[in-house]
CSV table of C-alpha atoms in Angstrom, one decimal:
chain,number,residue,atom,x,y,z
E,1071,MET,CA,17.1,31.7,58.1
E,1072,LYS,CA,19.5,34.7,59.3
E,1073,ILE,CA,23.0,34.3,58.1
E,1074,ASP,CA,25.8,35.9,60.4
E,1075,LYS,CA,28.7,37.1,58.3
E,1076,LEU,CA,32.1,36.7,60.4
E,1077,PHE,CA,35.0,39.5,59.7
E,1078,ALA,CA,38.9,38.8,59.9
E,1079,LYS,CA,39.4,42.0,61.6
E,1080,ASP,CA,37.3,40.5,64.6
E,1081,ILE,CA,38.5,37.1,64.4
E,1082,ILE,CA,42.1,37.1,63.3
E,1083,ASP,CA,45.3,38.5,64.5
E,1084,LEU,CA,45.9,40.4,61.3
E,1085,GLU,CA,49.6,40.8,62.2
E,1086,ALA,CA,50.0,37.0,63.1
E,1087,GLU,CA,47.8,36.4,60.0
E,1088,ALA,CA,46.1,33.3,61.9
E,1089,ASN,CA,43.8,32.0,64.6
E,1090,TYR,CA,42.6,28.5,65.6
E,1091,HIS,CA,40.0,26.8,67.8
E,1092,ILE,CA,39.6,23.2,69.0
E,1093,ILE,CA,35.6,22.7,69.2
E,1094,ASN,CA,34.9,19.3,71.4
E,1095,ASN,CA,31.0,20.0,70.9
E,1096,ILE,CA,29.7,20.7,67.3
E,1097,GLU,CA,26.6,22.0,69.4
E,1098,ASN,CA,29.0,25.1,70.3
E,1099,ALA,CA,30.2,26.0,66.8
E,1100,CYS,CA,28.7,29.2,65.1
E,1101,PRO,CA,25.3,28.8,63.8
E,1102,VAL,CA,24.7,29.1,60.0
E,1103,HIS,CA,27.6,31.7,58.7
E,1104,CYS,CA,29.9,32.6,56.3
E,1105,HIS,CA,33.0,35.3,56.2
E,1106,ASP,CA,35.7,37.3,54.5
E,1107,PHE,CA,38.6,35.0,55.2
E,1108,PHE,CA,39.8,31.5,54.6
E,1109,GLU,CA,39.5,28.6,56.8
E,1110,LEU,CA,40.8,24.9,57.1
E,1111,PHE,CA,39.3,22.6,59.3
E,1112,ILE,CA,40.0,19.1,60.1
E,1113,ILE,CA,37.4,16.6,61.6
E,1114,LEU,CA,39.4,15.0,64.5
E,1115,LYS,CA,37.1,12.5,66.2
E,1116,GLY,CA,33.4,11.2,64.9
E,1117,ASP,CA,31.4,12.1,62.0
E,1118,VAL,CA,29.6,15.5,61.3
E,1119,ILE,CA,27.2,16.8,59.1
E,1120,HIS,CA,28.5,20.0,57.4
E,1121,ASN,CA,25.6,21.8,55.7
E,1122,ILE,CA,27.3,23.7,53.3
E,1123,ASN,CA,26.1,26.5,50.5
E,1124,GLY,CA,22.5,24.9,50.5
E,1125,LEU,CA,23.5,20.7,50.6
E,1126,SER,CA,24.4,18.6,53.5
E,1127,GLN,CA,27.4,16.4,53.7
E,1128,ARG,CA,28.6,13.8,56.0
E,1129,LEU,CA,32.1,14.0,57.0
E,1130,SER,CA,34.2,11.3,58.6
E,1131,GLU,CA,36.7,11.5,60.9
E,1132,GLY,CA,39.8,12.5,59.5
E,1133,SER,CA,38.2,15.1,56.7
E,1134,MET,CA,40.0,18.4,56.0
E,1135,VAL,CA,38.1,21.0,54.2
E,1136,PHE,CA,39.1,24.3,52.4
E,1137,ILE,CA,36.4,26.8,53.3
E,1138,ARG,CA,36.4,30.1,50.8
E,1139,PRO,CA,35.0,33.6,51.8
E,1140,ASP,CA,31.5,33.5,51.3
E,1141,ASP,CA,31.0,29.7,51.7
E,1142,ILE,CA,27.8,29.5,53.9
E,1143,HIS,CA,27.8,26.6,56.4
E,1144,PHE,CA,27.2,25.3,59.9
E,1145,TYR,CA,27.6,21.8,61.2
E,1146,GLU,CA,25.3,19.3,63.0
E,1147,LYS,CA,25.9,16.3,65.1
E,1148,TYR,CA,25.7,12.9,63.4
E,1149,SER,CA,24.0,10.6,65.3
E,1150,ASN,CA,25.3,10.3,69.0
E,1151,SER,CA,28.9,10.1,68.3
E,1152,GLN,CA,31.2,12.5,70.0
E,1153,ASN,CA,33.1,15.2,67.9
E,1154,GLN,CA,36.1,17.2,67.7
E,1155,LEU,CA,37.4,19.4,65.0
E,1156,ILE,CA,40.1,21.8,64.9
E,1157,ASN,CA,39.6,25.1,62.3
E,1158,LEU,CA,42.5,27.3,61.4
E,1159,ALA,CA,41.7,30.9,60.1
E,1160,PHE,CA,43.6,33.2,57.9
E,1161,PRO,CA,42.7,36.2,55.8
E,1162,SER,CA,42.4,36.4,52.1
E,1163,SER,CA,45.3,38.7,51.3
E,1164,THR,CA,47.2,35.5,52.9
E,1165,THR,CA,46.0,33.3,50.3
E,1166,GLU,CA,46.3,35.6,47.5
E,1167,ALA,CA,49.9,36.0,48.4
E,1168,LEU,CA,50.3,32.1,48.5
E,1169,PHE,CA,48.7,31.4,45.2
E,1170,SER,CA,50.7,34.1,43.6
E,1171,TYR,CA,53.8,32.7,45.1
E,1172,LEU,CA,53.1,29.4,43.4
E,1173,GLY,CA,52.5,30.5,40.2
E,1174,ASP,CA,50.5,29.6,37.3
E,1175,GLY,CA,51.7,26.1,37.3
E,1176,PHE,CA,49.1,25.8,40.3
E,1177,ASN,CA,45.4,25.4,39.7
E,1178,SER,CA,43.8,27.9,42.2
E,1179,ASP,CA,40.5,27.7,40.2
E,1180,ASN,CA,40.1,24.1,41.9
E,1181,LEU,CA,39.8,25.4,45.2
E,1182,LEU,CA,38.3,28.9,44.6
E,1183,LYS,CA,35.6,28.0,41.8
E,1184,SER,CA,34.0,24.6,42.4
E,1185,SER,CA,30.3,24.8,43.8
E,1186,LEU,CA,31.4,23.3,47.0
E,1187,PRO,CA,34.8,23.4,49.2
E,1188,GLN,CA,37.4,20.6,48.3
E,1189,VAL,CA,37.5,17.6,50.8
E,1190,VAL,CA,40.2,15.3,51.3
E,1191,LEU,CA,40.6,12.6,53.7
E,1192,LEU,CA,43.4,12.2,56.0
E,1193,SER,CA,45.0,9.1,57.4
E,1194,PRO,CA,44.8,8.4,61.1
E,1195,SER,CA,48.9,9.5,61.6
E,1196,GLU,CA,48.4,12.4,59.0
E,1197,ARG,CA,45.5,13.7,61.1
E,1198,ILE,CA,47.4,13.9,64.1
E,1199,LEU,CA,50.3,15.3,62.7
E,1200,VAL,CA,48.5,18.2,60.8
E,1201,SER,CA,46.7,19.1,64.0
E,1202,LYS,CA,49.7,19.3,66.0
E,1203,LYS,CA,51.2,21.4,63.3
E,1204,ILE,CA,48.5,24.0,63.7
E,1205,GLN,CA,48.4,24.0,67.3
E,1206,SER,CA,52.4,24.5,67.6
E,1207,LEU,CA,51.9,27.8,65.8
E,1208,PHE,CA,50.6,29.3,69.0
E,1209,ILE,CA,53.1,27.7,71.2
E,1210,ILE,CA,55.4,30.9,70.0
E,1211,SER,CA,54.7,33.9,72.1
E,1212,ASP,CA,52.1,36.5,71.0
E,1213,ILE,CA,54.9,38.8,70.8
E,1214,ASP,CA,56.5,37.1,67.9
E,1215,LYS,CA,53.8,37.6,65.5
E,1216,LYS,CA,56.0,37.8,62.5
E,1217,ILE,CA,57.4,34.2,63.4
E,1218,ILE,CA,53.9,32.8,63.6
E,1219,LYS,CA,53.1,34.4,60.3
E,1220,THR,CA,55.9,33.1,58.7
E,1221,ARG,CA,55.3,29.6,60.2
E,1222,LEU,CA,51.6,29.8,59.0
E,1223,ARG,CA,52.8,30.4,55.7
E,1224,ILE,CA,55.0,27.5,55.2
E,1225,LEU,CA,52.2,25.3,56.9
E,1226,LEU,CA,49.7,26.3,54.3
E,1227,ILE,CA,52.0,25.7,51.3
E,1228,GLU,CA,52.8,22.4,52.9
E,1229,LEU,CA,48.8,21.4,53.3
E,1230,ILE,CA,47.8,23.2,49.9
E,1231,THR,CA,50.5,21.4,47.8
E,1232,THR,CA,50.4,18.2,49.5
E,1233,TYR,CA,46.7,17.8,49.9
E,1234,PHE,CA,44.8,20.4,47.1
E,1235,ASN,CA,47.5,20.5,44.4
E,1236,TYR,CA,44.6,19.0,41.9
E,1237,THR,CA,45.1,17.8,38.5
E,1238,ASN,CA,42.5,17.7,35.6
E,1239,TYR,CA,40.9,14.8,36.6
E,1240,GLU,CA,39.9,15.8,40.2
E,1241,LYS,CA,37.5,18.6,38.1
E,1242,ASP,CA,35.3,15.6,37.1
E,1243,ASN,CA,32.0,15.7,39.2
E,1244,THR,CA,31.5,12.4,37.8
E,1245,MET,CA,34.5,10.3,39.5
E,1246,PRO,CA,34.0,9.0,42.6
E,1247,GLN,CA,35.8,10.7,45.7
E,1248,TRP,CA,37.5,7.7,46.4
E,1249,LEU,CA,39.1,7.3,43.1
E,1250,LYS,CA,40.0,11.2,43.3
E,1251,PHE,CA,41.8,10.4,46.4
E,1252,THR,CA,43.5,7.4,45.4
E,1253,LEU,CA,45.0,8.9,42.1
E,1254,THR,CA,46.2,12.1,44.3
E,1255,GLU,CA,47.6,10.1,46.7
E,1256,MET,CA,49.6,7.9,43.9
E,1257,SER,CA,51.5,10.7,43.3
E,1258,ARG,CA,53.7,9.6,46.2
E,1259,SER,CA,56.8,8.2,45.6
E,1260,GLU,CA,56.0,5.0,48.0
E,1261,ASN,CA,52.8,4.7,46.4
E,1262,ILE,CA,54.3,4.7,42.9
E,1263,ARG,CA,56.6,1.8,44.1
E,1264,ASP,CA,53.8,-0.3,45.4
E,1265,GLY,CA,51.6,0.1,42.4
E,1266,LEU,CA,48.5,-2.2,42.0
E,1267,LYS,CA,48.9,-2.7,45.9
E,1268,ALA,CA,48.6,0.8,46.9
E,1269,ILE,CA,45.8,1.4,44.7
E,1270,GLU,CA,43.8,-1.5,46.5
E,1271,LYS,CA,45.0,-0.5,49.9
E,1272,LEU,CA,44.1,3.3,49.1
E,1273,SER,CA,40.5,2.8,47.8
E,1274,GLY,CA,39.5,-0.2,49.9
E,1275,ARG,CA,37.8,-1.8,46.9
E,1276,THR,CA,38.2,-4.8,45.2
E,1277,PRO,CA,40.6,-5.5,42.1
E,1278,GLU,CA,37.4,-6.2,40.1
E,1279,HIS,CA,35.6,-3.0,40.9
E,1280,ILE,CA,38.7,-0.7,40.6
E,1281,SER,CA,39.3,-2.0,37.1
E,1282,ARG,CA,35.8,-1.5,36.0
E,1283,VAL,CA,35.7,2.1,37.7
E,1284,PHE,CA,39.4,3.1,36.3
E,1285,LYS,CA,38.4,1.9,32.6
E,1286,LYS,CA,35.4,4.1,33.0
E,1287,CYS,CA,36.5,7.2,34.7
E,1288,VAL,CA,40.5,7.3,33.7
E,1289,GLY,CA,40.4,5.7,30.3
E,1290,LYS,CA,42.8,2.9,31.0
E,1291,THR,CA,43.4,-0.1,33.1
E,1292,PRO,CA,44.8,0.1,36.5
E,1293,THR,CA,48.1,-2.0,35.2
E,1294,ASP,CA,48.5,0.8,32.2
E,1295,TYR,CA,47.9,3.6,34.8
E,1296,VAL,CA,50.5,2.0,37.0
E,1297,ASN,CA,52.8,1.1,34.7
E,1298,GLU,CA,53.1,5.1,33.2
E,1299,LEU,CA,53.1,6.3,36.6
E,1300,LYS,CA,56.2,4.0,37.4
E,1301,THR,CA,58.0,4.6,33.6
E,1302,THR,CA,57.4,8.6,34.0
E,1303,TYR,CA,59.0,8.2,37.5
E,1304,ALA,CA,62.0,6.4,36.2
E,1305,ALA,CA,62.4,8.8,33.3
E,1306,ASN,CA,62.6,11.5,35.5
E,1307,LEU,CA,65.3,9.8,37.8
E,1308,LEU,CA,67.4,9.1,34.7
E,1309,LEU,CA,67.2,12.9,33.9
E,1310,HIS,CA,68.1,14.1,37.3
E,1311,SER,CA,70.2,11.9,38.9
E,1312,ASP,CA,73.4,10.0,38.4
E,1313,GLU,CA,71.9,6.9,39.5
E,1314,LEU,CA,72.6,3.5,38.1
E,1315,VAL,CA,69.7,2.2,35.6
E,1316,ILE,CA,69.1,-0.8,37.6
E,1317,ASN,CA,68.8,1.0,41.0
E,1318,ILE,CA,66.2,3.2,39.1
E,1319,ALA,CA,64.3,0.3,38.0
E,1320,LEU,CA,64.2,-1.2,41.7
E,1321,GLU,CA,63.3,2.5,43.0
E,1322,SER,CA,60.5,2.6,40.4
E,1323,GLY,CA,58.8,-0.3,41.6
E,1324,PHE,CA,59.8,-2.5,38.7
E,1325,GLU,CA,60.7,-6.2,40.1
E,1326,ASN,CA,63.6,-6.7,37.5
E,1327,LEU,CA,65.6,-5.2,34.8
E,1328,SER,CA,64.2,-6.9,31.9
E,1329,HIS,CA,60.6,-6.0,32.6
E,1330,PHE,CA,61.6,-2.5,33.2
E,1331,TYR,CA,63.4,-2.4,29.7
E,1332,HIS,CA,60.4,-3.6,28.1
E,1333,VAL,CA,58.0,-1.1,29.8
E,1334,PHE,CA,60.3,1.9,29.1
E,1335,LYS,CA,60.7,1.2,25.4
E,1336,CYS,CA,56.8,0.7,25.1
E,1337,TYR,CA,56.4,4.2,26.2
E,1338,PHE,CA,59.4,6.0,25.0
E,1339,LYS,CA,60.6,3.7,22.0
E,1340,ILE,CA,64.1,3.7,23.4
E,1341,SER,CA,66.2,2.2,25.5
E,1342,PRO,CA,66.4,3.8,29.4
E,1343,GLY,CA,70.3,4.0,28.7
E,1344,LYS,CA,69.5,6.1,25.4
E,1345,TYR,CA,66.9,8.0,26.6
E,1346,ARG,CA,69.3,9.2,29.3
E,1347,LYS,CA,72.0,9.9,26.9
E,1348,GLU,CA,69.8,11.9,24.5
E,1349,ASN,CA,67.9,13.9,27.0
E,1350,LYS,CA,70.6,14.2,30.1
E,1351,ILE,CA,70.5,17.6,32.0
E,1352,SER,CA,74.1,18.7,32.8
E,1353,PHE,CA,74.9,18.9,36.6
E,1354,ILE,CA,76.3,22.0,37.9
E,1355,LEU,CA,78.4,21.2,40.7
């Protein structure tokens, strides 16, 4: 099978560092190919078969994929569903600059060295929002290429750190994708507050199934996992704000103060007030 290689110099305006396309018919997409640049694409409508590095994936509506240089891929229709996708292409130099800016705390190997590109599932509202942000780059006049470049980098930082900032558990290929997605989303403050309810909503699984898989893959019960998240969040608020302890307890998702004190002391061996007093960081005002 012939594999075409696409080059940034032919596809991307290198001054603006970006190019995008909306494809309404998968049959109009490129045949099997690779390239020397990076690409993000989102399935806006329908399901698609994504043939990538010798394997086939069925991608559902809302899937966002981070394609690396030299990934070999092409698309096929799934069933007779209507399809639409948007892709954003940007040079390797842009990605290198962003990863350098993010520093050693960002584990770029999870994105760059995995056998298959990373996939995340956007909610319907996120799918619309991200698509609009990509398209808004090119509302700017082509003359303002420096502005396009800056806005592109702002958008890429946002997307990479929000959706692809993986922690160690996400390198585990034995962990179900739904659990990886759920654990990633549980880093959001609103989901921490909702705790077990958020896990059930995000995963779409029954409490019994969630509990069984959590014990196997995470090594703790969902309740222990949620309590650890809430307590860590509360500890950060104690150190980095002057909010009252009772308000911090509520913000962290604890329904009453006595339960908050009990759980906090289980993890930190001291009360929230004493923890704040011993570890407080001085404000510079």
